[in-house]
Coordinates of C-alpha atoms in Angstrom, one line a residue:
Chain X
M68 CA 0.9 -29.5 24.4
R69 CA 1.6 -30.5 20.8
S70 CA -0.7 -27.8 19.4
L71 CA 1.0 -25.2 21.6
R72 CA 4.4 -26.1 20.0
R73 CA 2.9 -25.9 16.7
K74 CA 1.5 -22.5 17.4
Q75 CA 4.9 -21.4 18.5
K76 CA 6.5 -22.7 15.4
N77 CA 3.8 -21.0 13.3
I78 CA 4.6 -17.6 15.0
I79 CA 8.3 -18.0 14.3
K80 CA 7.5 -18.8 10.7
I81 CA 5.2 -15.7 10.3
T82 CA 7.8 -13.5 11.9
I83 CA 10.5 -14.7 9.5
I84 CA 8.2 -14.2 6.5
T85 CA 7.2 -10.8 7.7
L86 CA 10.8 -9.7 8.0
I87 CA 11.6 -10.9 4.5
L88 CA 8.5 -9.1 3.0
M89 CA 9.3 -6.0 4.9
V90 CA 12.8 -5.9 3.4
F91 CA 11.2 -6.2 -0.1
A92 CA 8.5 -3.7 0.6
I93 CA 11.0 -1.2 1.8
G94 CA 13.2 -1.8 -1.2
C95 CA 10.2 -1.1 -3.5
L96 CA 9.3 2.1 -1.6
F97 CA 12.8 3.5 -0.9
P98 CA 13.2 5.3 -4.3
F99 CA 9.9 7.1 -3.7
Y100 CA 10.9 8.1 -0.1
W101 CA 14.3 9.3 -1.4
M102 CA 12.6 11.3 -4.3
I103 CA 10.1 13.0 -1.9
L104 CA 12.7 13.6 0.9
N105 CA 15.2 15.2 -1.5
S106 CA 12.5 17.3 -3.2
F107 CA 12.0 18.9 0.3
K108 CA 15.6 19.0 1.3
Q109 CA 17.7 22.2 1.4
P110 CA 19.2 22.0 -2.1
L111 CA 22.7 22.7 -0.6
D112 CA 22.3 19.7 1.8
I113 CA 21.5 17.2 -1.0
F114 CA 25.2 16.3 -1.6
K115 CA 26.3 16.9 2.0
V116 CA 28.7 14.2 3.2
P117 CA 27.6 12.0 4.9
V118 CA 24.2 11.9 3.2
D119 CA 21.3 12.5 5.5
I120 CA 18.9 9.6 5.3
F121 CA 16.5 11.4 7.6
T122 CA 16.2 15.2 8.0
F123 CA 13.8 17.7 9.4
D124 CA 15.4 20.7 7.8
L125 CA 12.8 21.0 4.9
T126 CA 12.0 23.6 2.4
F127 CA 9.9 24.3 -0.6
D128 CA 12.8 25.8 -2.5
S129 CA 13.1 23.1 -5.1
Y130 CA 9.3 23.3 -5.8
M131 CA 9.5 27.0 -6.2
A132 CA 12.3 26.5 -8.6
V133 CA 10.2 24.0 -10.6
F134 CA 7.1 26.3 -10.6
T135 CA 9.2 29.2 -11.9
Y136 CA 11.2 27.2 -14.4
G137 CA 10.6 28.6 -17.9
D138 CA 7.7 30.8 -16.8
G139 CA 5.6 28.1 -15.2
L140 CA 6.3 25.5 -18.0
I141 CA 5.3 22.8 -15.5
W142 CA 1.6 23.8 -15.7
R143 CA 1.7 23.7 -19.5
A144 CA 3.4 20.2 -19.3
Y145 CA 0.8 19.1 -16.8
L146 CA -2.0 20.3 -19.0
N147 CA -0.6 18.7 -22.1
S148 CA 0.2 15.4 -20.5
I149 CA -3.4 15.3 -19.2
I150 CA -4.9 16.3 -22.6
I151 CA -3.0 13.6 -24.4
A152 CA -3.7 10.9 -21.8
T153 CA -7.4 11.6 -21.3
T154 CA -8.3 11.9 -25.0
S155 CA -6.3 8.8 -25.8
T156 CA -8.0 6.8 -23.0
F157 CA -11.7 7.8 -23.7
G158 CA -11.2 7.5 -27.4
T159 CA -9.7 4.1 -27.2
L160 CA -12.3 2.9 -24.8
F161 CA -15.1 3.9 -27.1
T162 CA -13.7 2.6 -30.4
S163 CA -12.4 -0.7 -29.0
S164 CA -15.5 -1.5 -27.1
L165 CA -17.6 -0.8 -30.2
A166 CA -15.4 -3.2 -32.2
A167 CA -15.4 -5.8 -29.4
F168 CA -19.2 -5.8 -29.3
A169 CA -19.4 -6.5 -33.0
F170 CA -16.7 -9.3 -32.8
A171 CA -18.4 -10.8 -29.7
K172 CA -22.1 -10.6 -30.4
L173 CA -22.8 -9.8 -34.1
K174 CA -22.6 -11.9 -37.2
F175 CA -21.1 -10.4 -40.2
K176 CA -19.2 -11.3 -43.4
G177 CA -15.4 -11.7 -42.9
K178 CA -15.6 -11.6 -39.1
N179 CA -13.2 -14.4 -38.5
A180 CA -10.7 -13.2 -41.1
I181 CA -10.7 -9.7 -39.7
Y182 CA -10.4 -10.8 -36.2
S183 CA -7.5 -13.1 -36.9
L184 CA -5.7 -10.2 -38.5
F185 CA -6.3 -8.1 -35.4
I186 CA -4.9 -10.9 -33.2
A187 CA -1.9 -11.4 -35.4
C188 CA -0.9 -7.7 -34.9
L189 CA -0.8 -8.1 -31.2
M190 CA 2.8 -9.3 -31.6
I191 CA 4.1 -6.5 -33.9
P192 CA 6.4 -4.4 -31.8
G193 CA 5.7 -0.7 -31.9
Q194 CA 9.3 0.0 -33.2
V195 CA 8.5 -1.6 -36.5
T196 CA 5.6 0.7 -37.3
I197 CA 6.9 3.9 -35.6
L198 CA 9.4 4.7 -38.4
P199 CA 6.9 4.6 -41.3
L200 CA 4.3 6.4 -39.1
F201 CA 6.8 9.1 -38.4
V202 CA 7.4 9.6 -42.1
I203 CA 3.6 9.6 -42.8
F204 CA 2.8 12.1 -40.1
A205 CA 5.7 14.3 -41.2
N206 CA 4.2 14.5 -44.6
I207 CA 0.7 15.3 -43.5
G208 CA 2.0 18.0 -41.2
W209 CA 1.3 16.3 -37.9
I210 CA 4.7 16.8 -36.3
N211 CA 4.4 19.2 -33.4
T212 CA 0.7 18.4 -32.8
F213 CA -0.7 15.9 -30.4
L214 CA -2.4 14.0 -33.1
P215 CA 0.3 11.3 -33.7
L216 CA 0.2 10.6 -29.9
I217 CA -3.6 10.3 -29.8
I218 CA -5.0 9.2 -33.2
P219 CA -3.2 5.9 -33.7
G220 CA -3.9 4.7 -30.2
V221 CA -7.6 5.6 -30.5
M222 CA -8.0 4.1 -33.9
I223 CA -6.3 0.8 -33.4
N224 CA -6.0 -1.0 -30.0
T225 CA -5.9 -4.7 -30.6
Y226 CA -5.2 -5.5 -27.1
G227 CA -8.2 -3.5 -26.0
V228 CA -10.5 -5.2 -28.5
F229 CA -9.1 -8.6 -27.5
M230 CA -9.6 -7.9 -23.8
L231 CA -13.1 -6.4 -24.0
R232 CA -14.3 -9.0 -26.4
S233 CA -13.5 -11.8 -24.0
F234 CA -15.7 -10.0 -21.4
I235 CA -18.6 -9.3 -23.8
V236 CA -18.6 -13.0 -24.9
S237 CA -19.6 -13.9 -21.4
I238 CA -22.6 -11.5 -21.3
P239 CA -25.7 -13.8 -21.9
N240 CA -27.4 -13.5 -25.2
E241 CA -30.8 -13.6 -23.6
L242 CA -30.2 -10.1 -22.4
L243 CA -29.6 -8.8 -25.9
E244 CA -32.6 -10.9 -27.4
A245 CA -34.8 -9.4 -24.7
A246 CA -33.7 -5.9 -25.6
E247 CA -34.5 -6.7 -29.3
V248 CA -38.0 -7.8 -28.4
D249 CA -38.4 -4.4 -26.8
G250 CA -37.4 -2.8 -30.1
C251 CA -33.8 -1.8 -29.3
G252 CA -31.5 -1.1 -32.2
Y253 CA -27.8 -2.0 -32.3
F254 CA -26.6 1.3 -30.8
R255 CA -29.1 1.2 -28.0
K256 CA -28.0 -2.4 -27.2
Y257 CA -24.4 -1.1 -27.1
F258 CA -25.2 1.9 -24.9
Q259 CA -27.8 0.5 -22.6
I260 CA -26.7 -3.1 -22.1
I261 CA -23.1 -3.7 -23.1
L262 CA -21.5 -0.5 -21.8
P263 CA -23.0 -0.6 -18.3
L264 CA -22.0 -4.3 -17.9
L265 CA -18.5 -3.6 -19.2
K266 CA -17.7 -0.9 -16.7
P267 CA -15.1 -2.8 -14.6
S268 CA -13.2 -4.0 -17.7
L269 CA -13.4 -0.5 -19.1
V270 CA -11.8 0.9 -15.9
T271 CA -9.0 -1.7 -16.2
L272 CA -8.3 -0.9 -19.9
G273 CA -8.6 2.8 -19.2
L274 CA -6.0 2.7 -16.5
F275 CA -3.6 0.8 -18.7
T276 CA -4.1 3.2 -21.6
F277 CA -3.8 6.2 -19.3
I278 CA -0.5 5.1 -17.8
G279 CA 0.9 4.0 -21.2
S280 CA 0.1 7.3 -22.7
W281 CA 1.5 9.2 -19.7
N282 CA 4.7 7.3 -20.1
N283 CA 5.1 7.4 -23.9
Y284 CA 8.3 9.2 -23.7
F285 CA 9.6 7.8 -27.0
G286 CA 6.6 9.1 -28.9
Q287 CA 6.7 12.5 -27.2
L288 CA 10.4 12.8 -27.9
I289 CA 10.1 12.4 -31.7
Y290 CA 6.8 14.2 -32.3
L291 CA 6.9 17.2 -30.0
T292 CA 9.7 19.8 -30.2
D293 CA 7.8 23.0 -29.6
Q294 CA 8.1 24.4 -26.1
E295 CA 4.4 25.0 -26.1
L296 CA 3.7 21.3 -26.5
I297 CA 6.0 20.1 -23.7
T298 CA 4.8 17.1 -21.6
L299 CA 5.9 16.1 -18.1
P300 CA 8.4 13.4 -19.2
L301 CA 10.0 15.9 -21.6
L302 CA 10.2 18.5 -19.0
I303 CA 11.8 16.2 -16.5
A304 CA 14.3 14.9 -19.0
G305 CA 15.0 18.5 -20.0
L306 CA 15.9 19.4 -16.4
K307 CA 18.9 17.2 -16.7
E308 CA 22.1 19.2 -17.2
T309 CA 25.7 18.3 -17.9
H310 CA 26.8 19.7 -14.6
M311 CA 24.5 18.6 -11.8
T312 CA 24.6 20.1 -8.3
G313 CA 22.2 19.7 -5.4
I314 CA 20.1 22.6 -6.8
E315 CA 19.5 20.8 -10.2
W316 CA 18.9 17.4 -8.4
G317 CA 16.4 19.0 -6.0
R318 CA 14.5 20.5 -8.9
I319 CA 14.4 17.2 -10.7
M320 CA 13.2 15.3 -7.6
A321 CA 10.5 18.0 -7.1
A322 CA 9.3 17.7 -10.8
S323 CA 9.4 13.8 -10.6
T324 CA 7.3 13.9 -7.4
L325 CA 4.7 16.1 -9.1
S326 CA 4.6 13.9 -12.2
I327 CA 4.2 10.7 -10.2
I328 CA 1.5 12.0 -7.8
P329 CA -1.4 12.0 -10.4
I330 CA -0.8 8.4 -11.5
A331 CA -0.3 7.2 -7.9
I332 CA -3.7 8.8 -6.9
V333 CA -5.5 7.4 -9.9
Y334 CA -4.0 4.0 -9.2
L335 CA -4.7 3.8 -5.5
K336 CA -8.4 4.7 -6.3
C337 CA -8.7 1.8 -8.8
Q338 CA -6.2 -0.7 -7.4
K339 CA -8.8 -3.4 -7.5
Y340 CA -9.6 -3.2 -11.2
F341 CA -6.0 -2.9 -12.0
V342 CA -5.0 -6.1 -10.2
Q343 CA -8.0 -7.9 -11.7
G344 CA -7.0 -6.8 -15.2
I345 CA -3.4 -8.1 -14.9
A346 CA -4.4 -11.3 -13.1
T347 CA -6.7 -12.3 -15.9
T348 CA -4.0 -11.8 -18.6
G349 CA -1.8 -14.4 -16.9
I350 CA -4.5 -17.1 -16.6
K351 CA -5.5 -17.1 -20.2
Chain D
M140 CA -28.4 -18.1 -51.0
K141 CA -29.8 -14.6 -50.4
M142 CA -29.1 -12.8 -47.3
S143 CA -32.1 -11.9 -45.2
R144 CA -32.9 -8.3 -44.6
R145 CA -32.0 -8.7 -40.9
Q146 CA -28.6 -10.2 -41.8
K147 CA -27.9 -7.4 -44.2
K148 CA -28.7 -4.8 -41.5
E149 CA -26.5 -6.6 -39.1
N150 CA -23.6 -6.6 -41.6
I151 CA -23.9 -2.9 -42.1
F152 CA -24.0 -2.2 -38.4
S153 CA -21.1 -4.5 -37.7
Y154 CA -18.9 -2.7 -40.1
I155 CA -20.0 0.7 -38.6
F156 CA -19.0 -0.7 -35.2
I157 CA -15.6 -2.1 -36.3
G158 CA -15.1 0.7 -38.8
P159 CA -12.9 3.0 -36.7
Q160 CA -10.7 0.1 -35.6
L161 CA -10.6 -1.4 -39.1
I162 CA -9.6 1.9 -40.7
G163 CA -7.0 2.3 -37.9
F164 CA -5.6 -1.2 -38.6
L165 CA -5.2 -0.4 -42.3
C166 CA -3.7 3.1 -41.8
F167 CA -1.6 2.6 -38.7
V168 CA -0.6 -1.1 -38.8
A169 CA -0.9 -2.7 -42.3
F170 CA 0.2 0.2 -44.4
P171 CA 3.2 1.1 -42.2
L172 CA 4.2 -2.6 -42.1
F173 CA 4.6 -2.7 -45.9
F174 CA 6.1 0.7 -46.0
S175 CA 8.6 -0.5 -43.4
I176 CA 9.7 -3.3 -45.7
Y177 CA 10.2 -0.8 -48.5
L178 CA 12.3 1.3 -46.1
C179 CA 14.5 -1.7 -45.4
F180 CA 15.7 -1.7 -49.0
S181 CA 16.1 2.1 -49.5
Y182 CA 18.4 4.9 -48.4
W183 CA 16.4 7.8 -47.1
N184 CA 17.5 10.8 -45.0
F185 CA 14.1 12.6 -45.1
I186 CA 15.4 15.4 -47.3
D187 CA 16.1 13.7 -50.7
L188 CA 13.8 11.1 -52.3
P189 CA 14.3 7.6 -51.1
V190 CA 16.8 5.5 -53.2
Y191 CA 16.7 1.8 -53.7
V192 CA 19.8 0.3 -52.4
G193 CA 19.1 -3.4 -52.4
G194 CA 20.6 -5.3 -49.4
E195 CA 23.0 -2.5 -48.5
N196 CA 21.1 -1.6 -45.2
F197 CA 21.2 -5.2 -44.1
A198 CA 25.0 -5.4 -44.8
A199 CA 25.5 -2.1 -42.9
V200 CA 23.6 -3.3 -39.9
F201 CA 25.1 -6.7 -39.7
R202 CA 28.6 -5.4 -40.2
D203 CA 28.0 -2.7 -37.5
P204 CA 29.9 -3.6 -34.2
I205 CA 27.5 -1.4 -32.3
F206 CA 24.6 -3.5 -33.5
W207 CA 26.2 -6.6 -32.3
K208 CA 27.0 -4.9 -29.1
S209 CA 23.4 -4.0 -28.5
M210 CA 22.4 -7.6 -29.4
G211 CA 24.9 -8.8 -26.8
N212 CA 23.6 -6.4 -24.3
T213 CA 20.1 -7.6 -24.9
L214 CA 21.3 -11.1 -24.2
I215 CA 23.0 -10.0 -21.0
Y216 CA 19.8 -8.2 -19.9
I217 CA 17.8 -11.3 -20.6
C218 CA 20.2 -13.5 -18.5
I219 CA 19.9 -11.1 -15.6
V220 CA 16.4 -9.6 -15.8
V221 CA 14.4 -12.7 -16.8
P222 CA 15.4 -15.2 -14.1
L223 CA 15.7 -12.7 -11.3
T224 CA 12.4 -11.0 -11.9
L225 CA 10.7 -14.4 -12.3
L226 CA 12.2 -15.8 -9.1
T227 CA 11.6 -12.7 -6.9
S228 CA 8.1 -12.3 -8.0
L229 CA 7.4 -16.0 -7.5
I230 CA 8.9 -16.1 -4.1
L231 CA 7.0 -13.0 -3.0
A232 CA 3.7 -14.6 -4.3
L233 CA 4.6 -17.9 -2.4
L234 CA 5.3 -15.9 0.8
T235 CA 2.2 -13.9 0.7
N236 CA -0.1 -16.8 -0.2
R237 CA -1.3 -17.2 3.4
K238 CA -2.9 -15.0 6.1
L239 CA -0.3 -12.4 7.1
P240 CA -0.4 -9.1 9.0
F241 CA 0.3 -5.9 6.9
M242 CA -0.8 -7.7 3.7
K243 CA -2.3 -4.5 2.2
F244 CA 1.0 -2.6 2.9
Y245 CA 3.0 -5.3 1.0
R246 CA 0.7 -5.3 -2.0
A247 CA 0.6 -1.5 -2.2
A248 CA 4.4 -1.4 -1.9
F249 CA 5.1 -4.0 -4.6
F250 CA 2.6 -2.4 -7.1
L251 CA 3.7 1.2 -6.8
P252 CA 6.8 0.9 -9.0
M253 CA 4.9 -0.3 -12.1
V254 CA 2.4 2.6 -12.1
T255 CA 4.9 5.4 -11.9
S256 CA 6.2 7.6 -14.7
T257 CA 9.3 5.7 -16.0
V258 CA 11.1 8.9 -16.9
A259 CA 10.6 10.4 -13.4
I260 CA 11.6 7.2 -11.6
S261 CA 14.6 6.6 -13.9
M262 CA 15.8 10.0 -12.8
V263 CA 15.5 9.1 -9.2
W264 CA 17.6 5.9 -9.8
L265 CA 20.2 8.0 -11.6
F266 CA 20.3 10.1 -8.5
I267 CA 20.5 7.1 -6.2
Y268 CA 23.4 5.7 -8.3
Q269 CA 25.5 8.8 -8.2
P270 CA 29.1 7.6 -7.6
Y271 CA 29.9 10.5 -5.2
G272 CA 27.3 11.5 -2.7
G273 CA 24.7 9.1 -4.1
V274 CA 22.8 7.3 -1.4
L275 CA 23.7 3.8 -2.5
N276 CA 27.4 4.3 -2.3
T277 CA 27.0 6.2 0.9
I278 CA 25.3 3.2 2.4
L279 CA 27.8 0.8 0.9
E280 CA 30.7 2.9 2.3
G281 CA 28.9 3.0 5.7
I282 CA 28.9 -0.8 5.9
G283 CA 32.5 -1.0 5.2
I284 CA 32.9 -1.3 1.4
S285 CA 35.7 1.2 0.8
N286 CA 35.6 1.4 -2.9
P287 CA 32.1 0.9 -4.2
P288 CA 31.7 0.8 -8.0
H289 CA 30.7 3.9 -10.0
W290 CA 27.5 2.0 -11.2
L291 CA 26.1 3.8 -14.2
Q292 CA 29.5 5.3 -15.1
D293 CA 31.3 2.0 -15.1
E294 CA 31.3 -0.1 -18.2
F295 CA 31.0 -3.4 -16.3
W296 CA 28.6 -2.4 -13.6
A297 CA 26.2 -0.2 -15.6
R298 CA 24.3 -3.2 -17.1
F299 CA 23.6 -4.5 -13.6
A300 CA 22.6 -1.1 -12.4
V301 CA 20.1 -0.8 -15.3
S302 CA 19.0 -4.4 -14.8
I303 CA 18.1 -3.8 -11.1
V304 CA 15.9 -0.8 -12.1
M305 CA 14.2 -3.0 -14.7
I306 CA 13.6 -5.7 -12.1
W307 CA 12.3 -3.2 -9.6
L308 CA 9.9 -1.8 -12.1
K309 CA 8.6 -5.2 -13.2
I310 CA 8.2 -7.2 -10.0
G311 CA 4.8 -5.9 -9.1
Y312 CA 3.2 -6.9 -12.4
Y313 CA 4.5 -10.5 -12.4
Y314 CA 3.7 -10.8 -8.7
I315 CA 0.0 -10.2 -9.5
I316 CA 0.2 -12.8 -12.2
F317 CA 1.8 -15.5 -10.0
D318 CA -0.6 -14.5 -7.1
A319 CA -3.6 -15.1 -9.4
G320 CA -2.0 -18.4 -10.6
L321 CA -1.5 -19.6 -7.0
K322 CA -5.1 -18.8 -6.1
N323 CA -6.2 -20.9 -9.0
I324 CA -4.6 -24.1 -7.6
P325 CA -7.3 -26.2 -6.0
T326 CA -6.8 -26.4 -2.2
E327 CA -7.8 -30.1 -2.2
L328 CA -4.4 -30.9 -3.8
Y329 CA -2.6 -29.4 -0.7
E330 CA -5.0 -31.1 1.7
A331 CA -4.4 -34.4 0.1
A332 CA -0.6 -33.9 0.3
E333 CA -0.9 -33.0 4.0
I334 CA -2.7 -36.2 4.7
D335 CA 0.2 -38.0 3.1
G336 CA 2.5 -36.1 5.4
A337 CA 4.2 -33.9 2.9
N338 CA 6.2 -30.9 4.1
A339 CA 6.2 -27.4 2.8
F340 CA 9.1 -27.9 0.3
T341 CA 7.7 -31.1 -1.2
K342 CA 4.3 -29.4 -1.6
I343 CA 5.9 -26.6 -3.5
K344 CA 8.0 -29.0 -5.6
N345 CA 5.3 -31.4 -6.4
I346 CA 2.2 -29.3 -6.5
T347 CA 2.8 -25.7 -6.8
L348 CA 5.6 -25.5 -9.4
P349 CA 4.0 -28.1 -11.8
M350 CA 0.6 -26.4 -11.5
L351 CA 2.2 -23.0 -12.2
S352 CA 4.4 -24.2 -15.1
S353 CA 2.3 -22.6 -17.8
V354 CA 2.1 -19.3 -15.8
M355 CA 5.8 -19.4 -15.4
F356 CA 6.3 -19.9 -19.0
F357 CA 3.9 -17.0 -19.9
V358 CA 5.8 -14.7 -17.5
S359 CA 9.2 -15.5 -19.0
V360 CA 7.9 -14.8 -22.5
M361 CA 6.5 -11.5 -21.4
L362 CA 9.8 -10.7 -19.7
F363 CA 11.7 -11.4 -22.9
I364 CA 9.5 -9.0 -24.7
D365 CA 9.9 -6.4 -21.9
V366 CA 13.7 -6.6 -22.3
F367 CA 13.5 -6.3 -26.1
N368 CA 11.5 -3.1 -25.6
M369 CA 13.7 -1.4 -23.0
F370 CA 14.1 2.2 -23.9
N371 CA 13.0 4.9 -21.4
E372 CA 15.0 3.7 -18.5
V373 CA 18.3 3.3 -20.4
Y374 CA 17.8 6.4 -22.5
I375 CA 17.4 8.5 -19.3
M376 CA 20.0 6.8 -17.0
T377 CA 22.9 6.2 -19.3
A378 CA 21.9 7.1 -22.9
G379 CA 23.4 3.8 -23.8
G380 CA 26.8 4.4 -22.4
P381 CA 29.5 4.2 -21.1
N382 CA 31.0 3.0 -24.3
Y383 CA 27.7 1.4 -25.5
S384 CA 27.7 -1.0 -22.6
T385 CA 24.0 -0.5 -21.9
Y386 CA 22.9 0.2 -25.5
T387 CA 19.7 -1.7 -26.5
L388 CA 18.1 -2.5 -29.9
S389 CA 15.4 0.1 -29.3
M390 CA 18.0 2.7 -28.8
Y391 CA 19.9 1.6 -31.9
I392 CA 16.6 2.1 -33.9
Y393 CA 16.0 5.5 -32.3
F394 CA 19.5 6.7 -32.9
Y395 CA 19.7 5.8 -36.6
A396 CA 16.2 7.0 -37.3
F397 CA 16.1 10.3 -35.5
T398 CA 19.6 11.5 -34.9
E399 CA 21.4 10.0 -38.0
F400 CA 18.4 10.3 -40.2
D401 CA 19.1 6.9 -41.8
M402 CA 15.6 5.4 -42.0
G403 CA 16.7 2.3 -43.9
R404 CA 19.1 1.1 -41.3
A405 CA 16.7 1.8 -38.5
A406 CA 14.0 -0.1 -40.4
V407 CA 16.3 -3.2 -40.7
A408 CA 17.0 -3.1 -37.0
S409 CA 13.3 -2.8 -36.2
W410 CA 12.7 -6.0 -38.2
V411 CA 15.4 -7.7 -36.3
L412 CA 13.5 -6.8 -33.2
F413 CA 10.3 -8.1 -34.7
A414 CA 12.0 -11.3 -35.6
L415 CA 13.1 -11.8 -32.0
V416 CA 9.7 -11.1 -30.7
G417 CA 8.2 -13.5 -33.3
V418 CA 10.5 -16.3 -32.4
V419 CA 9.8 -16.0 -28.7
T420 CA 6.0 -15.8 -29.3
L421 CA 6.1 -18.9 -31.6
I422 CA 8.0 -20.8 -29.0
Q423 CA 5.4 -19.8 -26.4
F424 CA 2.7 -21.0 -28.7
K425 CA 4.3 -24.4 -29.4
V426 CA 5.2 -25.1 -25.7
K427 CA 1.8 -23.9 -24.5
K428 CA 0.1 -26.4 -26.7
R429 CA 2.4 -29.1 -25.2
L430 CA 1.6 -28.0 -21.7
V431 CA -2.1 -28.0 -22.3
Y432 CA -2.3 -31.3 -23.9
E433 CA 0.0 -33.1 -21.7

């Protein structure tokens, strides 16, 4: 009897919690729904009063408008965004895992001093270094190239070194010693032992880097002014006009949908690693 | 003492391994940092050679009402975004910390905002916030609010509208951190409390919150830094307006450096930002020590 009442109480509790969570989940998803719906709406219906929250009168007009905008500029933007994000990601994974290996497992002169310096620069906000960097890159002719968006991120990623080091430290030394007995040099140890074991952390760091680079609007805004070098964020921002009607909004919603889809797919494929990566930053 | 041959070799290889990052550190962090100090004390518009101007840039920044407005806005954003994001993500983590149906759906929904392109999604919010024909005001009018605010075009409401987007973007990230923190609390504590007859609220008050205190602290520091760095969302949605009511320090830096071409002023503002981040990080460091050694 008592357990039955308890069961009933529990069902009520779960129902209330489900309701609350549903409200939040819908709140999180609504902007995406709204973006996709309006990208498929008849452009002239977008500002129809009252606004349709649901509609079945759909069209590809806005997508066609995006595809033909500036002679297919969207494909160029896609390509450029992907080039910048993938080279940054693979580059940074390589250099920061190399450095993390040395900091975690090798003994060398000045190790602690250099590592402390690295850690100290975790707290320097990007806004402080971006001004002098802009001046430097302007002087060596890197404006209107992808280099300022790729090279600094590849060459210095203190967060990456810090994160990967903490994983490499937990790899048992015996593995490396056994490899040494077999005559493995430092590079073979790195490629054959460290890298395979590091894969989950590399995926996590890779995801963060990819999304960070994809979203680096500030950097793209100051370094890229050529039409040829346009990226997706720049293209979307450029679609905004002073006078906006349903046609312009439809176009922006279509372009936004196109720019969100690749990250959403990458993310859904690797959700597990992503969540793990964030979860560990909080516990430390 | 002489180094062994093995040690010498290890030294060489270590420097090859850290080489790229070390060079990167010198070129893209250390040198720019010093250069930035130099910029603080000079006037430079890119065209002419930089001129030493002493403390003039500091005076110009600290006398600038727009600078103080952006500092004030930062404070307002902190007061709204930090507590609301912290509370919402904590409550969501507490609610989902049990067996529930649709769990995968909730998690996917909470995480999606943080992995999207911020420029694209800011555009979507700008669209949602449209005063006439925007979906938010349509719904508000539908439920009987006859004169809904103009959100991003209204000096008073714009900050709140921007803050909501910020919170929406950040909840998923901190939800994961709280969720991980909750899973770290040993279940024995709750079992013991249950034997003592504690109800859900006393359990949260006496076990969950104290056990989570260091995570909560970490989250609030991270949120402070998130607010200091706000740029994309504001730049796309309001460009800092109306009447500078949503202007942030990052926008101030961008504006002086890349539209006014006054590098010195921008550099000073960037060091103010650095100082703010530094103070917050330092406090974190001190308090963390206290929490750990309690």
